[in-house]
mmCIF file of C-alpha atoms in Angstrom:
data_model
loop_
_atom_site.group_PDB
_atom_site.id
_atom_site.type_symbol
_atom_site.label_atom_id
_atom_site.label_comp_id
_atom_site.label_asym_id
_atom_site.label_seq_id
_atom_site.Cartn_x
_atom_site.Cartn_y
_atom_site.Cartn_z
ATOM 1 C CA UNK A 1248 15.781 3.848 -9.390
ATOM 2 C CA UNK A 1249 16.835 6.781 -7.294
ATOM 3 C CA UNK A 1250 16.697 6.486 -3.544
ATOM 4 C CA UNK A 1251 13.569 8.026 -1.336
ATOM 5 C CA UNK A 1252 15.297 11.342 0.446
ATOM 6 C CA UNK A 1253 15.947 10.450 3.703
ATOM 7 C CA UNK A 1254 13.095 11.692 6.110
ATOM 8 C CA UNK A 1255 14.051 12.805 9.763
ATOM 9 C CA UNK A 1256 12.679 9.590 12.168
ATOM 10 C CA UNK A 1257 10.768 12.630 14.577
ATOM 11 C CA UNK A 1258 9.194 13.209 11.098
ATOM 12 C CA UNK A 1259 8.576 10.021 10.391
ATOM 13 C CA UNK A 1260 6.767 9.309 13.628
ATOM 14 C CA UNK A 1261 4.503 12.719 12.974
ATOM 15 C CA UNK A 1262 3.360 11.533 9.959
ATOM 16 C CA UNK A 1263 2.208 8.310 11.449
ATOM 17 C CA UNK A 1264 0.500 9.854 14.069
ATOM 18 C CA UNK A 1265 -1.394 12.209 12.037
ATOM 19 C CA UNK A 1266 -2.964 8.758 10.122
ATOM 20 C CA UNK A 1267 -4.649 7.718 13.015
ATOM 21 C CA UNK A 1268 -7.740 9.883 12.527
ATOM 22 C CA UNK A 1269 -8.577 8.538 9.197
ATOM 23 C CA UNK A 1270 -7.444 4.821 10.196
ATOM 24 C CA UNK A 1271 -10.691 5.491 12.901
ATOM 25 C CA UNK A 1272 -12.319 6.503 10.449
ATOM 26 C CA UNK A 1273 -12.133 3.961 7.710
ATOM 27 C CA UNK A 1274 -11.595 0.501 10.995
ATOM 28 C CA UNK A 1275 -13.225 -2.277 9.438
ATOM 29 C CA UNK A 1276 -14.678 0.158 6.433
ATOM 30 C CA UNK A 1277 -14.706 -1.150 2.756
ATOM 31 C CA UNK A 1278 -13.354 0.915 0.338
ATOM 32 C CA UNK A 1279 -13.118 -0.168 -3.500
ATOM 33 C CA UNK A 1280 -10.605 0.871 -5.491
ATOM 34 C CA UNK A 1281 -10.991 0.761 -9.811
ATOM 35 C CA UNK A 1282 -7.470 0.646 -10.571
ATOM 36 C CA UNK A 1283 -6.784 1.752 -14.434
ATOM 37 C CA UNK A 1284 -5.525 3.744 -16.909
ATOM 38 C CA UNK A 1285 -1.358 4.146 -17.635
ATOM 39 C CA UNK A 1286 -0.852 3.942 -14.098
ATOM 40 C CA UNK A 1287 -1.397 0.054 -14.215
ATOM 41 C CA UNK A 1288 1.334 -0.140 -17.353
ATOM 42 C CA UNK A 1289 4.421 0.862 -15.517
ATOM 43 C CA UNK A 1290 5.606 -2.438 -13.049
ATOM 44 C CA UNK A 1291 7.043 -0.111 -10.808
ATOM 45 C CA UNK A 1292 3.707 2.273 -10.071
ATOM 46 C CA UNK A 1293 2.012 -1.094 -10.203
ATOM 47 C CA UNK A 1294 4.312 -2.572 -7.421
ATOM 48 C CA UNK A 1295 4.008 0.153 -5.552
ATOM 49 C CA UNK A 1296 -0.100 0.096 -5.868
ATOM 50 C CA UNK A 1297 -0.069 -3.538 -4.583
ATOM 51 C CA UNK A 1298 1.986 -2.455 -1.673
ATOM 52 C CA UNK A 1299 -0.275 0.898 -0.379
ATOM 53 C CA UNK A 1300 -3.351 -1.728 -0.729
ATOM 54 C CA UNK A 1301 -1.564 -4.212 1.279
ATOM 55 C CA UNK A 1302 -0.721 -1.314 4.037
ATOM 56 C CA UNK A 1303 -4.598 -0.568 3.876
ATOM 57 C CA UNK A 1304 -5.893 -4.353 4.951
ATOM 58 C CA UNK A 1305 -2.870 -3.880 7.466
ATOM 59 C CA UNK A 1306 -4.566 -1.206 9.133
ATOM 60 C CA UNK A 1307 -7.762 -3.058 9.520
ATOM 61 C CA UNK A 1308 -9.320 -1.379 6.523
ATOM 62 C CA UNK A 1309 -11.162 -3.993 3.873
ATOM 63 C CA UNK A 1310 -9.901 -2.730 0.035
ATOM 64 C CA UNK A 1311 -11.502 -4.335 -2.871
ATOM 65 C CA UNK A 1312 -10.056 -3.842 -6.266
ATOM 66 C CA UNK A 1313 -11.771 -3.304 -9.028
ATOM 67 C CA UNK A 1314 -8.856 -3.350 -12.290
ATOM 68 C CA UNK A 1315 -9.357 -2.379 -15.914
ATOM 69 C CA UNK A 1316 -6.916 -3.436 -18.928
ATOM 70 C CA UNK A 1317 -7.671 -1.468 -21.811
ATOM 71 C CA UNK A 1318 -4.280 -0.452 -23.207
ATOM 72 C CA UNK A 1319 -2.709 -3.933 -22.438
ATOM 73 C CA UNK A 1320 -5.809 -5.246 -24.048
ATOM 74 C CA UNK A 1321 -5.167 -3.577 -27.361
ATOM 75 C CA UNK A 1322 -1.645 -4.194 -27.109
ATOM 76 C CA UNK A 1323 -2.508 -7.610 -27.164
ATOM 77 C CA UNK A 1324 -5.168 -7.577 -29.840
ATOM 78 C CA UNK A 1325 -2.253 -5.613 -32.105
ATOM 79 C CA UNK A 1326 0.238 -8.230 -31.486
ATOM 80 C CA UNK A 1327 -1.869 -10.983 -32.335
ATOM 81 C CA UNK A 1328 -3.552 -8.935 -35.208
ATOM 82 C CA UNK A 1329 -6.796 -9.546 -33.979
ATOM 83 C CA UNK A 1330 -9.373 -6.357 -34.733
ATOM 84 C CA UNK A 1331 -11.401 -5.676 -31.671
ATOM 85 C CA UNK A 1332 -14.651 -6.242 -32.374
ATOM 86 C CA UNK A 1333 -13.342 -9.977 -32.419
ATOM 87 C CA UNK A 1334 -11.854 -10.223 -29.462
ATOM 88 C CA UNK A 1335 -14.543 -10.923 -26.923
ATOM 89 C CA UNK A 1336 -12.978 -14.559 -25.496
ATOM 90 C CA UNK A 1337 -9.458 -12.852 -25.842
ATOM 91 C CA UNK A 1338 -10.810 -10.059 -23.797
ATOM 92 C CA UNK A 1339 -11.661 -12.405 -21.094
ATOM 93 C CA UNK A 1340 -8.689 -14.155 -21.266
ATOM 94 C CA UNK A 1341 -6.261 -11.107 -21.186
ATOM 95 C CA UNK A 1342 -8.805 -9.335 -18.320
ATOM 96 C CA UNK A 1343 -9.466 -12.183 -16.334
ATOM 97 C CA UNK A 1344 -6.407 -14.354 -16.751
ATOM 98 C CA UNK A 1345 -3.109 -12.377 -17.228
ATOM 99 C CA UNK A 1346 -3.879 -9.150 -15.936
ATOM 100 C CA UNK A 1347 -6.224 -10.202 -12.774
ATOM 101 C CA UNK A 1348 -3.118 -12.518 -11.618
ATOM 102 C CA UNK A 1349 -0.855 -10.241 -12.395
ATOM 103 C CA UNK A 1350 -1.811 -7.962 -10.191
ATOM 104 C CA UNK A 1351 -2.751 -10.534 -7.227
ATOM 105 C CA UNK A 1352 1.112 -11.793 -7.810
ATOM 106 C CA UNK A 1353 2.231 -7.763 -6.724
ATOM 107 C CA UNK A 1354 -0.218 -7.777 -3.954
ATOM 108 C CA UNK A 1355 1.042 -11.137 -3.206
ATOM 109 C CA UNK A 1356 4.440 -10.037 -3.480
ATOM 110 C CA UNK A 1357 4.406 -7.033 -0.746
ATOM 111 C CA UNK A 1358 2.606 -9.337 1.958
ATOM 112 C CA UNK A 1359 -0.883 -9.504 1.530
ATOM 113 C CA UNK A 1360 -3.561 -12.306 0.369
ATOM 114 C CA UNK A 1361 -5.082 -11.406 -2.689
ATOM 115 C CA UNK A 1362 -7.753 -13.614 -4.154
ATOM 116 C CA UNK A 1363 -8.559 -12.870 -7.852
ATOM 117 C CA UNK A 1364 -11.463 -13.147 -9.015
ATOM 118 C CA UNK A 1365 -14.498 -12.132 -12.290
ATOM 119 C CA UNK A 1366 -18.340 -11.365 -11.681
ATOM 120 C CA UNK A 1367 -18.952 -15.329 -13.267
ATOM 121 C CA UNK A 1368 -17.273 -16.397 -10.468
ATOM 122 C CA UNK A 1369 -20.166 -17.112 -7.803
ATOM 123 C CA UNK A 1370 -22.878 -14.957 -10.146
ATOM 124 C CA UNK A 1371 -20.885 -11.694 -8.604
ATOM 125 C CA UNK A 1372 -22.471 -9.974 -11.554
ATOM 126 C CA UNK A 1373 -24.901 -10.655 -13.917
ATOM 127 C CA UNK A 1374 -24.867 -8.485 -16.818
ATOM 128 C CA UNK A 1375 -27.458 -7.438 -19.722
ATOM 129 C CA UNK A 1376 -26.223 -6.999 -23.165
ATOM 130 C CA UNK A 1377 -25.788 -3.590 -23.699
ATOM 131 C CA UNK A 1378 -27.061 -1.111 -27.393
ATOM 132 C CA UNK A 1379 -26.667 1.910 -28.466
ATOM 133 C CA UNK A 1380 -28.966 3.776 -30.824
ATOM 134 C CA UNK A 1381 -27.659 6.421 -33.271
ATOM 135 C CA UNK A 1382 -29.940 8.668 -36.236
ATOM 136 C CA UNK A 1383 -28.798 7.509 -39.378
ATOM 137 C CA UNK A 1384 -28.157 11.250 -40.896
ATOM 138 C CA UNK A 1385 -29.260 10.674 -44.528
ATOM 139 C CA UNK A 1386 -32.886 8.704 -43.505
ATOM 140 C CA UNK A 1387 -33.035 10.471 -39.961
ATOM 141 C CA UNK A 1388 -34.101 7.036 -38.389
ATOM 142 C CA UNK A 1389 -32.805 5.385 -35.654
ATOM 143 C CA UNK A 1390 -30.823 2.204 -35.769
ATOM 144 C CA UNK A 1391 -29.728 -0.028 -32.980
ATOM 145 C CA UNK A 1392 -25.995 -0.495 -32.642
ATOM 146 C CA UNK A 1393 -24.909 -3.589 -31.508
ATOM 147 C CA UNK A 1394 -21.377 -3.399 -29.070
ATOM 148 C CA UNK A 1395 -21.181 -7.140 -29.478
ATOM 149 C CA UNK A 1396 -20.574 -8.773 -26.153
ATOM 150 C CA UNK A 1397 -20.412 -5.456 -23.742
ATOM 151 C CA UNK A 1398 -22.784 -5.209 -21.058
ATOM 152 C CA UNK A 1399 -23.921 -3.509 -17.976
ATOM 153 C CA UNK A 1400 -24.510 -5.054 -14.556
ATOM 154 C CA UNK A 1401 -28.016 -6.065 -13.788
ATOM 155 C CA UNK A 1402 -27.121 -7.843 -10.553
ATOM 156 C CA UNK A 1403 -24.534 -8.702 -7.856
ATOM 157 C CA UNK A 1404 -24.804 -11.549 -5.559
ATOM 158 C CA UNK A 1405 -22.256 -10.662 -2.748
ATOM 159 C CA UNK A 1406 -22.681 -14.171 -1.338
ATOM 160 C CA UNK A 1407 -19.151 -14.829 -2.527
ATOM 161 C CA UNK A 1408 -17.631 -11.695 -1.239
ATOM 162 C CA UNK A 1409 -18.647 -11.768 2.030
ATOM 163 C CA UNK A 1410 -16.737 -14.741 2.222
ATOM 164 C CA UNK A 1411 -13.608 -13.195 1.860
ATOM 165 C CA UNK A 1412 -13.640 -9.893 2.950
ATOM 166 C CA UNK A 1413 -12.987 -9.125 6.398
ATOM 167 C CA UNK A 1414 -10.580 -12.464 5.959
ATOM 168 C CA UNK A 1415 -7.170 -10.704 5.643
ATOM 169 C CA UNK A 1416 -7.714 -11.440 2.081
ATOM 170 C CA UNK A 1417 -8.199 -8.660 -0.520
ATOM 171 C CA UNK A 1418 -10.354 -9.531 -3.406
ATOM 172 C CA UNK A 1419 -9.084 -7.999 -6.986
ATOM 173 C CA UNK A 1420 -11.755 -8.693 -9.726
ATOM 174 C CA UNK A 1421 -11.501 -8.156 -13.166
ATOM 175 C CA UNK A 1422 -14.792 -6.656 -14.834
ATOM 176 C CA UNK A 1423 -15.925 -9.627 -16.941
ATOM 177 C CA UNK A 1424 -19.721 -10.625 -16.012
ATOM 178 C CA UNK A 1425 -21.857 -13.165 -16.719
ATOM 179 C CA UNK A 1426 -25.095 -13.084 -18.842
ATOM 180 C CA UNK A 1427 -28.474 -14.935 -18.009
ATOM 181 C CA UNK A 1428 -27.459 -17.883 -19.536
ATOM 182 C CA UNK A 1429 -24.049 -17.956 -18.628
ATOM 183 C CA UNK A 1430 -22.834 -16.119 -21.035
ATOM 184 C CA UNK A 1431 -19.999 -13.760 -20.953
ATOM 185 C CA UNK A 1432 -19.947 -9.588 -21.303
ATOM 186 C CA UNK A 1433 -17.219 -7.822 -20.924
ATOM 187 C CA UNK A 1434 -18.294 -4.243 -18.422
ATOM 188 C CA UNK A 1435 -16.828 -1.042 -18.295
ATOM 189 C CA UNK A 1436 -14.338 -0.719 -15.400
ATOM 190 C CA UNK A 1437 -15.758 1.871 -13.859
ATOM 191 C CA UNK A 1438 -19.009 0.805 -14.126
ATOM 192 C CA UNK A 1439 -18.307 -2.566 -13.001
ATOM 193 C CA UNK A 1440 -16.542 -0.761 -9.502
ATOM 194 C CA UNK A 1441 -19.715 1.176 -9.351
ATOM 195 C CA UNK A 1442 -22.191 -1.804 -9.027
ATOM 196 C CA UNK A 1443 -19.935 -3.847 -6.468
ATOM 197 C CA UNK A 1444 -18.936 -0.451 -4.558
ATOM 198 C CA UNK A 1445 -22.728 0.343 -4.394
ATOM 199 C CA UNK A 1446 -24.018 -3.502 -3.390
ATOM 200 C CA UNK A 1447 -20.944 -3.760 -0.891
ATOM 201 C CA UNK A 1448 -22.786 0.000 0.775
ATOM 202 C CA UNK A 1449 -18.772 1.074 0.524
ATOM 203 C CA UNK A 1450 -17.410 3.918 2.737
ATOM 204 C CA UNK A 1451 -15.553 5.040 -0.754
ATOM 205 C CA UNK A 1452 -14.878 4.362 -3.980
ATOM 206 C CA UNK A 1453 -11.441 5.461 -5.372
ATOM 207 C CA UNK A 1454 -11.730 5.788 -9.398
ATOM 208 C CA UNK A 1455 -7.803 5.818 -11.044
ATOM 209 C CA UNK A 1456 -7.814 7.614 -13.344
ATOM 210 C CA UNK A 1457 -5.612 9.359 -15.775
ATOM 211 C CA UNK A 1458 -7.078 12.747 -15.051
ATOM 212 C CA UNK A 1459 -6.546 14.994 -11.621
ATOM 213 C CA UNK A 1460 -10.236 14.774 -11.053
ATOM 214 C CA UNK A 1461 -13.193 16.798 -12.057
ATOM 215 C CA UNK A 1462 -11.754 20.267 -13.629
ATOM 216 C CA UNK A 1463 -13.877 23.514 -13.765
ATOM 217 C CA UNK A 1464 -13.957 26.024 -16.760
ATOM 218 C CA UNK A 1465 -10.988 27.224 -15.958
ATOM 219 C CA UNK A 1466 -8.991 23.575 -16.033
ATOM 220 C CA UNK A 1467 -8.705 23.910 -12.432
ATOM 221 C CA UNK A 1468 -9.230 20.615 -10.456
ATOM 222 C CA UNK A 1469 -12.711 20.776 -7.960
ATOM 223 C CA UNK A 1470 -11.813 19.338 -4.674
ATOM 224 C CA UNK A 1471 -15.483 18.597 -3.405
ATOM 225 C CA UNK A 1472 -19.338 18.148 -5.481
ATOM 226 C CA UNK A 1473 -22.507 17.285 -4.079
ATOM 227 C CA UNK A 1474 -24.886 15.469 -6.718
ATOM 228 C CA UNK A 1475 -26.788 18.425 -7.665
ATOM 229 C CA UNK A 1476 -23.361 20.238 -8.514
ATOM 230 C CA UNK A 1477 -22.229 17.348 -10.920
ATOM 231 C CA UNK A 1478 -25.904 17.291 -12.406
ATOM 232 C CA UNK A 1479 -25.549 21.162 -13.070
ATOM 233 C CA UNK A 1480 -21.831 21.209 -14.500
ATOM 234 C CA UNK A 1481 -23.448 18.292 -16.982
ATOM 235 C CA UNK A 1482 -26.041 20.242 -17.857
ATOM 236 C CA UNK A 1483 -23.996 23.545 -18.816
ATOM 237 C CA UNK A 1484 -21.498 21.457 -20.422
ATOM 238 C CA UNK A 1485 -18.217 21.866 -17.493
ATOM 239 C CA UNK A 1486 -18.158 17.639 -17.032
ATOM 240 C CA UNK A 1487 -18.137 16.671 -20.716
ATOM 241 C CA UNK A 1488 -17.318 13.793 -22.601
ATOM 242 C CA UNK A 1489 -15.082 10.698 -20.806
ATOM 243 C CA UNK A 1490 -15.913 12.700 -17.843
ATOM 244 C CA UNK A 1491 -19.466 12.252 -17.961
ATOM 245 C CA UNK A 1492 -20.248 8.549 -17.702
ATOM 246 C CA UNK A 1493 -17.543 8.483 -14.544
ATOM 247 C CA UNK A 1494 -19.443 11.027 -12.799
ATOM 248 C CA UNK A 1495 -22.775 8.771 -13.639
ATOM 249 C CA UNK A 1496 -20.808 6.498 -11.951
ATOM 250 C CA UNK A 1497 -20.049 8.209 -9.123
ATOM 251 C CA UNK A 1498 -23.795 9.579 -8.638
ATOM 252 C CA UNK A 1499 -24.954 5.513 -9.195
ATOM 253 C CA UNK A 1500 -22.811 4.652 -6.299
ATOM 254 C CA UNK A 1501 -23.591 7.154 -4.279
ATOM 255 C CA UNK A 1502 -27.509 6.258 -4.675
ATOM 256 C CA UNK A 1503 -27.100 2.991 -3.824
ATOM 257 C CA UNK A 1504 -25.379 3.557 -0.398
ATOM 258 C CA UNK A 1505 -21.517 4.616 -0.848
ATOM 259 C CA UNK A 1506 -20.543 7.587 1.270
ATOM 260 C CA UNK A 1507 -18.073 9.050 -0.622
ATOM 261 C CA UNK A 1508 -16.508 8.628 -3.975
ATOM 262 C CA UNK A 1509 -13.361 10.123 -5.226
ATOM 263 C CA UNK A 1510 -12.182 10.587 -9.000
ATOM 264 C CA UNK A 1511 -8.140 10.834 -8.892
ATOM 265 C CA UNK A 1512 -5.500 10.421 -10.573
ATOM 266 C CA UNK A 1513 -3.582 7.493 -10.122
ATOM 267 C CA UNK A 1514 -0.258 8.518 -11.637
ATOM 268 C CA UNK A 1515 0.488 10.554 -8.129
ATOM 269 C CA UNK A 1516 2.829 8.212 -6.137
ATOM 270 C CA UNK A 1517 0.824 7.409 -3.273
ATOM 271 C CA UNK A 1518 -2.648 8.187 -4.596
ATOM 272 C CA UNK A 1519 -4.659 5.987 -2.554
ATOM 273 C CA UNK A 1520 -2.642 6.447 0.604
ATOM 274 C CA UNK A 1521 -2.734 10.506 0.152
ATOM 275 C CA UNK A 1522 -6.669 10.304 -0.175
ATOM 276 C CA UNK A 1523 -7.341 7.774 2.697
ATOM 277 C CA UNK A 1524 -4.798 8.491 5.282
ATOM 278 C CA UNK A 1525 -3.575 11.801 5.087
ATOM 279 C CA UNK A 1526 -5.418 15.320 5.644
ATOM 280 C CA UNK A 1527 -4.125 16.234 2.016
ATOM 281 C CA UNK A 1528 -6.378 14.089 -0.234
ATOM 282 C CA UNK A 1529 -6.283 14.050 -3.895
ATOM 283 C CA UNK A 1530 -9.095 14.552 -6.804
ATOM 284 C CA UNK A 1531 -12.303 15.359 -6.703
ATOM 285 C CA UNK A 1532 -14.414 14.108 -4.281
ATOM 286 C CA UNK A 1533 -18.427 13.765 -4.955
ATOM 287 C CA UNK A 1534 -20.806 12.839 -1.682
ATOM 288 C CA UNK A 1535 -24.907 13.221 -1.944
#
């Protein structure tokens, strides 16, 4: 690995004092971060993650991360040759198990106290079984589809949260839920980071993504939307596809409470750290 240029100490000490502002503003804040796409694959970016997380409970701001697994999930599922629709206790098991501590062992690593955790653990959240209906096209009825175990949160109980944050511990949960009956159903990351962002009232909510952020007609990136704004570029068909359930997301969260939320990319070096503490900021960010 090449070596960071070397930055001028006066520098140095400029930047710092230009954080200050936005460590006031986010003192004793919670943000929650959904930490995803390729960004998580690399060990390196994913080192580097843990550490900028660690830096943020070190300046008396409260992160909670929120961590998705797709790609390592299917990497999995190939190498066992398992077919997805299979794999809902593997799911778990690669979510939950390796990638959760995985990530707890960076944080770990770089000098924080990460606790890792699922939404069984304590009844965080309680999920409903979610289906999809789609028009058969020769009989132009509609049938049910079933996603076998994939659900969307119906509650969170934050009794077990706000035990540890505020702690000097940083909570990284892996978006697994639990059913009525104690069940298990796997939840969309960003989803998942939605419902806990919104029940926690967060001052943000970072979404990693593999995108810049929201991107006009033109492909270029828009820095701020309101909620009427997102609705609108919906409608006429700007925020389309993948885009559009993140957004939902994003206009959930801010519903239920959270100030701000910010889709970003989380490939930039520094992402989190460039949105929070810096006048720069990165992405698109989407307020009521």
């Amino acid at each position: 690995m090449s070596k960071a240029p070397k930055i001028d100490p006066q520098e140095q000490a400029r930047i710092l004092s230009e954080a200050l502002p936005h460590m006031q503003r986010y003192d004793e804040e919670i943000v929650v971060v959904k930490y995803g796409g390729h960004a998580m694959g690399q060990e390196q970016m994913a080192r580097d993650f843990a550490r900028d997380i660690v830096l943020l409970e070190q300046t008396a701001i409260n992160p909670v991360v929120v961590h998705g697994g797709g790609p390592q999930i299917e990497a999995m599922l190939k190498k066992l040759g398992i077919k997805s629709e299979f794999a809902a206790g593997l799911r778990e098991m690669v979510l939950a198990g390796s990638i959760n501590k995985q990530i707890v062992g960076y944080i770990n690593a770089a000098g924080g106290k990460a606790i890792g955790l699922c939404g069984k653990d304590g009844n965080l959240v309680q999920a409903r079984k979610v289906s999809r209906t789609v028009v058969d096209p020769d009989s132009n009825i509609e049938k049910v589809v079933d996603l076998g175990f994939v659900g969307e949160p119906e509650k969170v109980d934050l009794t077990m949260l706000n035990q540890v944050i505020g702690r000097e511990m940083i909570p990284v949960l892996a978006p697994v839920a639990t059913s009525a009956n104690g069940g298990t159903f796997n939840v969309n990351a960003d989803t998942f980071a939605g419902a806990i962002a919104g029940a926690l009232k967060a001052k943000r909510l970072l979404l990693l993504t593999d995108v810049p952020g929201v991107l006009d007609k033109s492909k270029s990136l828009i820095a701020e939307l309101s909620m009427s704004d997102a609705r609108k570029l919906i409608a006429d068909g700007t925020i389309s596809g993948g885009m559009i359930p993140k957004v939902e997301t994003c206009m959930y969260a801010l519903d239920q409470g959270v100030e701000g939320v910010v889709i970003m990319d989380g490939k930039v070096p520094h992402a989190v750290l460039l949105e929070l503490l810096t006048d720069h900021g990165v992405g698109t960010l989407m307020h009521r």
